[in-house]
Amino acid sequence: MKRPGEYSGTLTVTVGADKAELSVRCTVHAPVVPPPAQARLSMLNFLITTAPSSTGLSRRGGLLAGVPKYVRAQLDMRCTHILLPPGEAVYRDGAPAGFDFLLRSEAGRIALEEGAAFLCGGHGHWHEWDDSEYYPNWDSTTGVSTPQGYLQLRLYFPSGPRSSVPTAGRAA
């Protein structure tokens, strides 16, 4: 990589027996990386794909471990959109009964405090890039277009006030 400054040289083009020489001059400028608030390039890094444990985000003794480090790493990579971890399914009798959004909420709070421009969330995936079915992160066998998948999404995206996990006497 050339340092900033003026550079010159000769460009020689040869075709058969013909030869042409051209003088070339170039100015190399120092790179300018604007502060994130002034950046014009948006970026999202998909470090959280299916489970928070894949990124080192986890709960330990009731404390959230790794969230500040994850958010800071994203901002240091100049990500303008911080991908929040998905809600974790809470199961009753083998089926999702609700979701725990504590890890997601903590990551969002820290990202905003650290100056993140945008927050977004991942909650599903395709098995293959050209797959027509989308699968929630918590259930890789139930597509969202199925009746069961629809019911799971209704738990994940409820209308009205947010409740992460229904209480024992309340309908899900």
Coordinates of N, CA and C in Angstrom, one line a residue:
M1 N 0.8 -1.2 0.0 CA 0.0 0.0 0.0 C 0.9 1.2 0.0
K2 N 0.6 2.1 -0.9 CA 1.4 3.4 -1.0 C 1.0 4.3 0.1
R3 N 2.0 5.1 0.5 CA 1.7 6.2 1.4 C 1.2 7.4 0.7
P4 N 0.5 8.3 1.4 CA 0.0 9.5 0.7 C 1.2 10.3 0.1
G5 N 0.9 10.9 -1.1 CA 1.9 11.6 -1.8 C 1.7 11.6 -3.3
E6 N 2.6 12.2 -4.0 CA 2.6 12.3 -5.4 C 3.4 11.1 -6.0
Y7 N 2.9 10.4 -7.0 CA 3.7 9.3 -7.6 C 3.6 9.5 -9.1
S8 N 4.7 9.2 -9.8 CA 4.7 9.3 -11.2 C 5.5 8.1 -11.8
G9 N 5.2 7.8 -13.0 CA 5.9 6.7 -13.7 C 5.6 6.7 -15.1
T10 N 6.0 5.6 -15.8 CA 5.7 5.5 -17.2 C 4.9 4.2 -17.5
L11 N 3.9 4.4 -18.2 CA 3.0 3.2 -18.6 C 3.5 2.9 -20.1
T12 N 3.9 1.6 -20.3 CA 4.3 1.2 -21.6 C 3.3 0.2 -22.1
V13 N 2.8 0.4 -23.3 CA 1.8 -0.5 -23.9 C 2.5 -1.0 -25.2
T14 N 2.5 -2.3 -25.3 CA 3.1 -3.0 -26.5 C 2.1 -3.8 -27.2
V15 N 1.9 -3.6 -28.5 CA 1.0 -4.4 -29.3 C 1.9 -4.8 -30.6
G16 N 2.2 -6.1 -30.6 CA 3.1 -6.6 -31.7 C 4.4 -5.8 -31.7
A17 N 4.8 -5.2 -32.8 CA 6.0 -4.5 -32.8 C 5.9 -3.0 -32.4
D18 N 4.6 -2.6 -32.2 CA 4.3 -1.2 -31.8 C 4.4 -1.0 -30.3
K19 N 5.0 0.1 -29.9 CA 5.2 0.4 -28.5 C 4.8 1.8 -28.3
A20 N 4.1 2.1 -27.2 CA 3.8 3.4 -26.8 C 4.0 3.6 -25.3
E21 N 4.6 4.8 -25.0 CA 4.9 5.1 -23.6 C 4.1 6.4 -23.2
L22 N 3.5 6.3 -22.0 CA 2.8 7.4 -21.5 C 3.3 7.8 -20.1
S23 N 3.4 9.1 -19.9 CA 3.7 9.5 -18.5 C 2.5 9.5 -17.7
V24 N 2.6 9.0 -16.5 CA 1.4 8.8 -15.6 C 1.8 9.5 -14.2
R25 N 0.8 10.3 -13.7 CA 1.0 10.9 -12.4 C -0.2 10.6 -11.6
C26 N 0.0 10.3 -10.3 CA -1.1 9.9 -9.4 C -0.9 10.5 -8.0
T27 N -2.0 11.0 -7.4 CA -2.0 11.5 -6.1 C -2.7 10.5 -5.2
V28 N -2.0 10.1 -4.1 CA -2.5 9.2 -3.1 C -2.8 10.0 -1.9
H29 N -4.1 9.9 -1.5 CA -4.5 10.7 -0.3 C -4.6 9.8 0.9
A30 N -4.4 10.3 2.1 CA -4.6 9.6 3.3 C -6.0 9.1 3.5
P31 N -6.2 7.9 4.0 CA -7.6 7.5 4.2 C -8.3 8.3 5.4
V32 N -9.5 8.5 5.2 CA -10.3 9.3 6.2 C -11.5 8.3 6.6
V33 N -11.5 8.0 7.9 CA -12.5 7.1 8.4 C -13.4 8.0 9.4
P34 N -14.6 8.3 8.9 CA -15.4 9.2 9.8 C -15.8 8.6 11.0
P35 N -16.2 9.3 12.0 CA -16.8 8.7 13.3 C -18.1 8.1 12.9
P36 N -18.5 7.0 13.6 CA -19.7 6.3 13.3 C -20.9 7.2 13.0
A37 N -21.1 8.2 13.8 CA -22.3 9.1 13.6 C -22.3 9.8 12.3
Q38 N -21.1 9.9 11.6 CA -21.1 10.6 10.3 C -20.9 9.6 9.2
A39 N -20.7 8.3 9.5 CA -20.5 7.3 8.4 C -21.7 7.2 7.5
R40 N -21.4 6.9 6.3 CA -22.5 6.8 5.3 C -22.7 5.3 4.8
L41 N -21.9 4.5 5.3 CA -22.0 3.0 4.9 C -22.6 2.3 6.1
S42 N -23.7 1.6 5.9 CA -24.3 0.8 6.9 C -23.8 -0.6 6.9
M43 N -23.7 -1.2 8.0 CA -23.2 -2.6 8.1 C -23.9 -3.3 9.2
L44 N -24.2 -4.6 8.9 CA -24.7 -5.5 9.9 C -23.9 -6.8 9.8
N45 N -23.4 -7.3 10.9 CA -22.6 -8.5 11.0 C -23.4 -9.5 11.6
F46 N -23.7 -10.7 11.0 CA -24.5 -11.7 11.5 C -23.7 -12.7 12.4
L47 N -23.2 -12.2 13.5 CA -22.5 -13.0 14.5 C -23.5 -13.9 15.2
I48 N -24.6 -13.4 15.5 CA -25.6 -14.3 16.2 C -26.5 -14.9 15.1
T49 N -26.4 -16.2 15.0 CA -27.1 -16.9 13.9 C -28.3 -17.7 14.5
T50 N -28.0 -18.6 15.4 CA -29.1 -19.4 15.9 C -29.3 -19.3 17.4
A51 N -28.2 -19.3 18.1 CA -28.3 -19.3 19.6 C -27.3 -18.4 20.2
P52 N -27.6 -17.7 21.3 CA -26.7 -16.8 21.9 C -25.4 -17.5 22.3
S53 N -25.4 -18.8 22.6 CA -24.2 -19.5 23.0 C -23.2 -19.6 21.9
S54 N -23.6 -19.4 20.6 CA -22.6 -19.5 19.5 C -21.7 -18.2 19.5
T55 N -22.1 -17.2 20.2 CA -21.3 -16.0 20.3 C -20.6 -15.8 21.6
G56 N -20.8 -16.7 22.5 CA -20.2 -16.5 23.8 C -21.1 -15.7 24.8
L57 N -22.3 -15.4 24.3 CA -23.3 -14.8 25.2 C -24.0 -15.9 25.9
S58 N -24.1 -15.7 27.2 CA -24.8 -16.7 28.0 C -25.1 -16.1 29.4
R59 N -25.9 -16.9 30.2 CA -26.2 -16.5 31.5 C -25.3 -17.3 32.5
R60 N -24.8 -16.6 33.5 CA -24.0 -17.3 34.5 C -24.4 -16.8 35.8
G61 N -25.0 -17.6 36.6 CA -25.4 -17.2 38.0 C -26.4 -16.0 38.0
G62 N -27.3 -16.0 37.0 CA -28.2 -14.9 36.9 C -27.6 -13.6 36.3
L63 N -26.3 -13.6 36.0 CA -25.7 -12.4 35.4 C -25.5 -12.7 33.9
L64 N -25.7 -11.7 33.1 CA -25.5 -11.9 31.6 C -24.0 -11.7 31.3
A65 N -23.4 -12.7 30.8 CA -21.9 -12.7 30.5 C -21.7 -12.5 29.0
G66 N -20.8 -11.7 28.7 CA -20.4 -11.5 27.3 C -21.1 -10.4 26.5
V67 N -22.2 -9.9 27.0 CA -23.0 -9.0 26.3 C -22.3 -7.7 26.0
P68 N -21.6 -7.0 27.0 CA -20.9 -5.8 26.7 C -19.8 -6.1 25.7
K69 N -19.1 -7.2 25.8 CA -18.0 -7.5 24.9 C -18.5 -7.7 23.5
Y70 N -19.6 -8.4 23.3 CA -20.2 -8.6 22.0 C -20.6 -7.3 21.4
V71 N -21.3 -6.4 22.1 CA -21.8 -5.1 21.6 C -20.6 -4.3 21.2
R72 N -19.6 -4.2 22.1 CA -18.4 -3.4 21.8 C -17.7 -3.9 20.6
A73 N -17.6 -5.2 20.4 CA -16.9 -5.7 19.2 C -17.7 -5.3 18.0
Q74 N -19.0 -5.4 18.0 CA -19.8 -5.0 16.8 C -19.5 -3.5 16.5
L75 N -19.5 -2.7 17.5 CA -19.3 -1.2 17.3 C -17.9 -1.0 16.8
D76 N -16.9 -1.7 17.4 CA -15.5 -1.5 16.9 C -15.4 -1.9 15.5
M77 N -16.2 -2.9 15.0 CA -16.1 -3.3 13.6 C -17.0 -2.3 12.7
R78 N -17.4 -1.2 13.4 CA -18.2 -0.2 12.7 C -19.5 -0.6 12.2
C79 N -20.1 -1.6 12.9 CA -21.5 -2.0 12.5 C -22.4 -0.9 12.9
T80 N -23.3 -0.5 12.0 CA -24.3 0.5 12.3 C -25.6 -0.2 12.8
H81 N -25.8 -1.4 12.5 CA -27.0 -2.2 12.9 C -26.5 -3.3 13.8
I82 N -26.9 -3.3 15.1 CA -26.5 -4.3 16.0 C -27.6 -5.4 16.0
L83 N -27.2 -6.6 15.7 CA -28.1 -7.7 15.7 C -28.2 -8.3 17.1
L84 N -29.4 -8.2 17.7 CA -29.6 -8.6 19.0 C -29.9 -10.1 19.1
P85 N -29.5 -10.7 20.2 CA -29.8 -12.2 20.3 C -31.3 -12.4 20.3
P86 N -31.7 -13.6 19.8 CA -33.2 -13.9 19.8 C -33.7 -14.2 21.2
G87 N -35.0 -14.1 21.4 CA -35.6 -14.5 22.6 C -35.4 -16.0 22.8
E88 N -35.2 -16.5 24.0 CA -35.0 -17.9 24.3 C -36.3 -18.5 24.6
A89 N -36.7 -19.6 23.9 CA -37.9 -20.3 24.1 C -38.0 -20.9 25.5
V90 N -39.1 -20.8 26.2 CA -39.4 -21.4 27.5 C -40.4 -22.5 27.2
Y91 N -40.1 -23.7 27.5 CA -40.9 -24.9 27.1 C -41.8 -25.4 28.3
R92 N -43.0 -25.8 28.0 CA -43.9 -26.5 28.9 C -44.4 -27.7 28.2
D93 N -44.3 -28.8 28.7 CA -44.8 -30.1 28.1 C -44.2 -30.2 26.7
G94 N -43.0 -29.9 26.5 CA -42.3 -30.1 25.2 C -42.6 -29.0 24.1
A95 N -43.4 -28.0 24.4 CA -43.8 -27.0 23.4 C -43.5 -25.6 23.9
P96 N -43.1 -24.7 23.0 CA -42.8 -23.3 23.5 C -44.1 -22.8 24.2
A97 N -43.9 -22.2 25.4 CA -45.0 -21.6 26.1 C -44.8 -20.1 26.2
G98 N -43.7 -19.6 25.9 CA -43.3 -18.2 26.0 C -41.9 -18.0 25.6
F99 N -41.4 -16.8 25.8 CA -40.0 -16.5 25.5 C -39.4 -15.6 26.6
D100 N -38.1 -15.8 26.8 CA -37.3 -15.0 27.7 C -36.5 -14.0 26.9
F101 N -36.7 -12.8 27.1 CA -36.1 -11.7 26.3 C -35.0 -11.0 27.1
L102 N -34.6 -11.5 28.3 CA -33.7 -10.8 29.1 C -32.4 -10.5 28.4
L103 N -31.8 -11.5 27.8 CA -30.5 -11.3 27.1 C -30.6 -10.3 26.0
R104 N -31.7 -10.4 25.2 CA -32.0 -9.4 24.1 C -32.1 -8.0 24.7
S105 N -32.9 -7.9 25.8 CA -33.1 -6.6 26.3 C -31.8 -5.9 26.8
E106 N -31.0 -6.8 27.5 CA -29.7 -6.3 28.0 C -28.8 -5.8 26.9
A107 N -28.7 -6.7 25.8 CA -27.8 -6.3 24.7 C -28.3 -5.0 24.0
G108 N -29.6 -4.8 23.9 CA -30.2 -3.6 23.3 C -29.9 -2.4 24.2
R109 N -30.0 -2.5 25.5 CA -29.7 -1.4 26.4 C -28.3 -1.0 26.3
I110 N -27.4 -2.0 26.3 CA -25.9 -1.7 26.2 C -25.6 -1.0 24.9
A111 N -26.2 -1.6 23.8 CA -25.9 -1.1 22.5 C -26.3 0.4 22.4
L112 N -27.5 0.7 22.9 CA -27.9 2.1 22.9 C -27.0 3.0 23.7
E113 N -26.6 2.5 24.9 CA -25.7 3.3 25.7 C -24.4 3.6 25.0
E114 N -23.9 2.6 24.2 CA -22.6 2.7 23.6 C -22.7 3.5 22.3
G115 N -23.9 3.9 21.9 CA -24.1 4.7 20.7 C -24.5 4.0 19.4
A116 N -25.0 2.8 19.5 CA -25.5 2.1 18.3 C -26.5 2.9 17.6
A117 N -26.4 3.0 16.3 CA -27.4 3.7 15.5 C -28.7 3.0 15.3
F118 N -28.6 1.7 15.1 CA -29.8 0.9 14.9 C -29.7 -0.5 15.6
L119 N -30.9 -1.0 16.1 CA -30.9 -2.3 16.7 C -31.9 -3.1 15.8
C120 N -31.5 -4.4 15.6 CA -32.4 -5.3 14.9 C -32.2 -6.7 15.5
G121 N -33.2 -7.5 15.2 CA -33.2 -8.9 15.8 C -33.3 -10.0 14.8
G122 N -32.6 -11.1 15.1 CA -32.8 -12.3 14.3 C -33.6 -13.3 15.1
H123 N -34.6 -13.9 14.4 CA -35.4 -14.9 15.1 C -35.6 -16.1 14.3
G124 N -35.0 -16.3 13.1 CA -35.2 -17.4 12.3 C -34.1 -17.6 11.3
H125 N -34.3 -18.6 10.4 CA -33.3 -18.9 9.4 C -33.9 -19.8 8.3
W126 N -33.2 -19.9 7.2 CA -33.5 -20.9 6.2 C -32.6 -22.1 6.4
H127 N -33.0 -23.3 6.0 CA -32.0 -24.4 6.1 C -31.0 -24.3 5.0
E128 N -31.5 -23.9 3.8 CA -30.6 -23.6 2.6 C -30.9 -22.2 2.1
W129 N -30.0 -21.6 1.4 CA -30.1 -20.2 1.0 C -31.3 -20.1 0.0
D130 N -31.7 -21.1 -0.7 CA -32.9 -21.0 -1.6 C -34.1 -21.8 -1.1
D131 N -34.1 -22.0 0.2 CA -35.3 -22.7 0.9 C -36.5 -21.8 0.9
S132 N -37.6 -22.4 0.6 CA -38.9 -21.6 0.6 C -39.5 -21.5 2.0
E133 N -39.0 -22.3 2.9 CA -39.6 -22.3 4.3 C -38.6 -21.6 5.2
Y134 N -39.1 -20.9 6.2 CA -38.3 -20.2 7.2 C -38.6 -20.8 8.5
Y135 N -37.6 -21.1 9.3 CA -37.7 -21.8 10.6 C -37.3 -20.9 11.7
P136 N -38.1 -20.9 12.8 CA -37.7 -20.2 14.0 C -36.4 -20.7 14.6
N137 N -35.6 -19.9 15.2 CA -34.4 -20.3 15.9 C -34.6 -21.4 16.9
W138 N -35.7 -21.4 17.6 CA -35.9 -22.3 18.7 C -36.5 -23.6 18.2
D139 N -36.9 -23.8 17.0 CA -37.5 -25.0 16.5 C -37.1 -25.2 15.0
S140 N -36.0 -25.9 14.7 CA -35.5 -26.0 13.4 C -36.3 -27.0 12.5
T141 N -37.4 -27.6 13.1 CA -38.2 -28.6 12.3 C -39.5 -28.1 12.0
T142 N -40.0 -27.0 12.6 CA -41.3 -26.5 12.3 C -41.2 -25.2 11.5
G143 N -41.7 -25.2 10.3 CA -41.6 -24.0 9.5 C -42.7 -23.0 9.9
V144 N -42.4 -21.7 9.7 CA -43.3 -20.7 10.2 C -44.6 -20.7 9.3
S145 N -44.6 -21.3 8.2 CA -45.9 -21.3 7.4 C -46.8 -22.4 7.8
T146 N -46.4 -23.3 8.8 CA -47.3 -24.3 9.3 C -48.2 -23.8 10.4
P147 N -49.3 -24.4 10.7 CA -50.1 -23.9 11.8 C -49.4 -23.8 13.1
Q148 N -48.5 -24.8 13.4 CA -47.8 -24.8 14.7 C -46.7 -23.7 14.6
G149 N -46.1 -23.5 13.5 CA -45.2 -22.4 13.3 C -45.8 -21.0 13.5
Y150 N -47.0 -20.9 13.0 CA -47.8 -19.6 13.2 C -48.1 -19.4 14.7
L151 N -48.5 -20.4 15.4 CA -48.8 -20.3 16.8 C -47.5 -19.9 17.6
Q152 N -46.4 -20.5 17.2 CA -45.1 -20.1 17.9 C -44.8 -18.6 17.6
L153 N -45.0 -18.2 16.4 CA -44.7 -16.8 16.1 C -45.6 -15.8 16.9
R154 N -46.9 -16.3 17.1 CA -47.8 -15.4 17.9 C -47.3 -15.3 19.3
L155 N -46.7 -16.3 19.8 CA -46.1 -16.2 21.2 C -44.9 -15.3 21.1
Y156 N -44.1 -15.4 20.1 CA -42.9 -14.6 20.0 C -43.2 -13.1 19.7
F157 N -44.2 -12.8 18.9 CA -44.5 -11.5 18.5 C -46.0 -11.2 19.0
P158 N -46.2 -11.1 20.3 CA -47.6 -10.9 20.7 C -48.1 -9.5 20.4
S159 N -49.4 -9.3 20.2 CA -49.9 -8.0 20.0 C -50.3 -7.5 21.4
G160 N -50.1 -6.3 21.7 CA -50.3 -5.8 23.0 C -49.1 -5.7 23.9
P161 N -49.2 -5.5 25.2 CA -48.1 -5.4 26.1 C -47.2 -6.6 26.1
R162 N -45.9 -6.5 26.1 CA -44.9 -7.6 26.1 C -44.9 -8.3 27.4
S163 N -45.1 -9.6 27.4 CA -44.9 -10.5 28.5 C -44.0 -11.6 28.1
S164 N -42.8 -11.8 28.7 CA -41.9 -12.8 28.2 C -42.3 -14.2 28.4
V165 N -42.9 -14.5 29.6 CA -43.3 -15.9 29.8 C -44.6 -15.8 30.6
P166 N -45.6 -16.6 30.0 CA -46.9 -16.5 30.7 C -46.9 -17.2 32.1
T167 N -47.6 -16.7 33.0 CA -47.7 -17.3 34.3 C -48.5 -18.5 34.3
A168 N -48.4 -19.3 35.3 CA -49.1 -20.6 35.4 C -50.6 -20.5 35.1
G169 N -51.3 -19.6 35.6 CA -52.7 -19.5 35.5 C -53.2 -18.8 34.3
R170 N -52.3 -18.2 33.5 CA -52.6 -17.4 32.3 C -52.6 -18.2 31.0
A171 N -53.5 -17.9 30.1 CA -53.4 -18.6 28.8 C -52.3 -18.1 28.0
A172 N -51.7 -19.0 27.2 CA -50.5 -18.6 26.4 C -51.0 -18.1 25.1

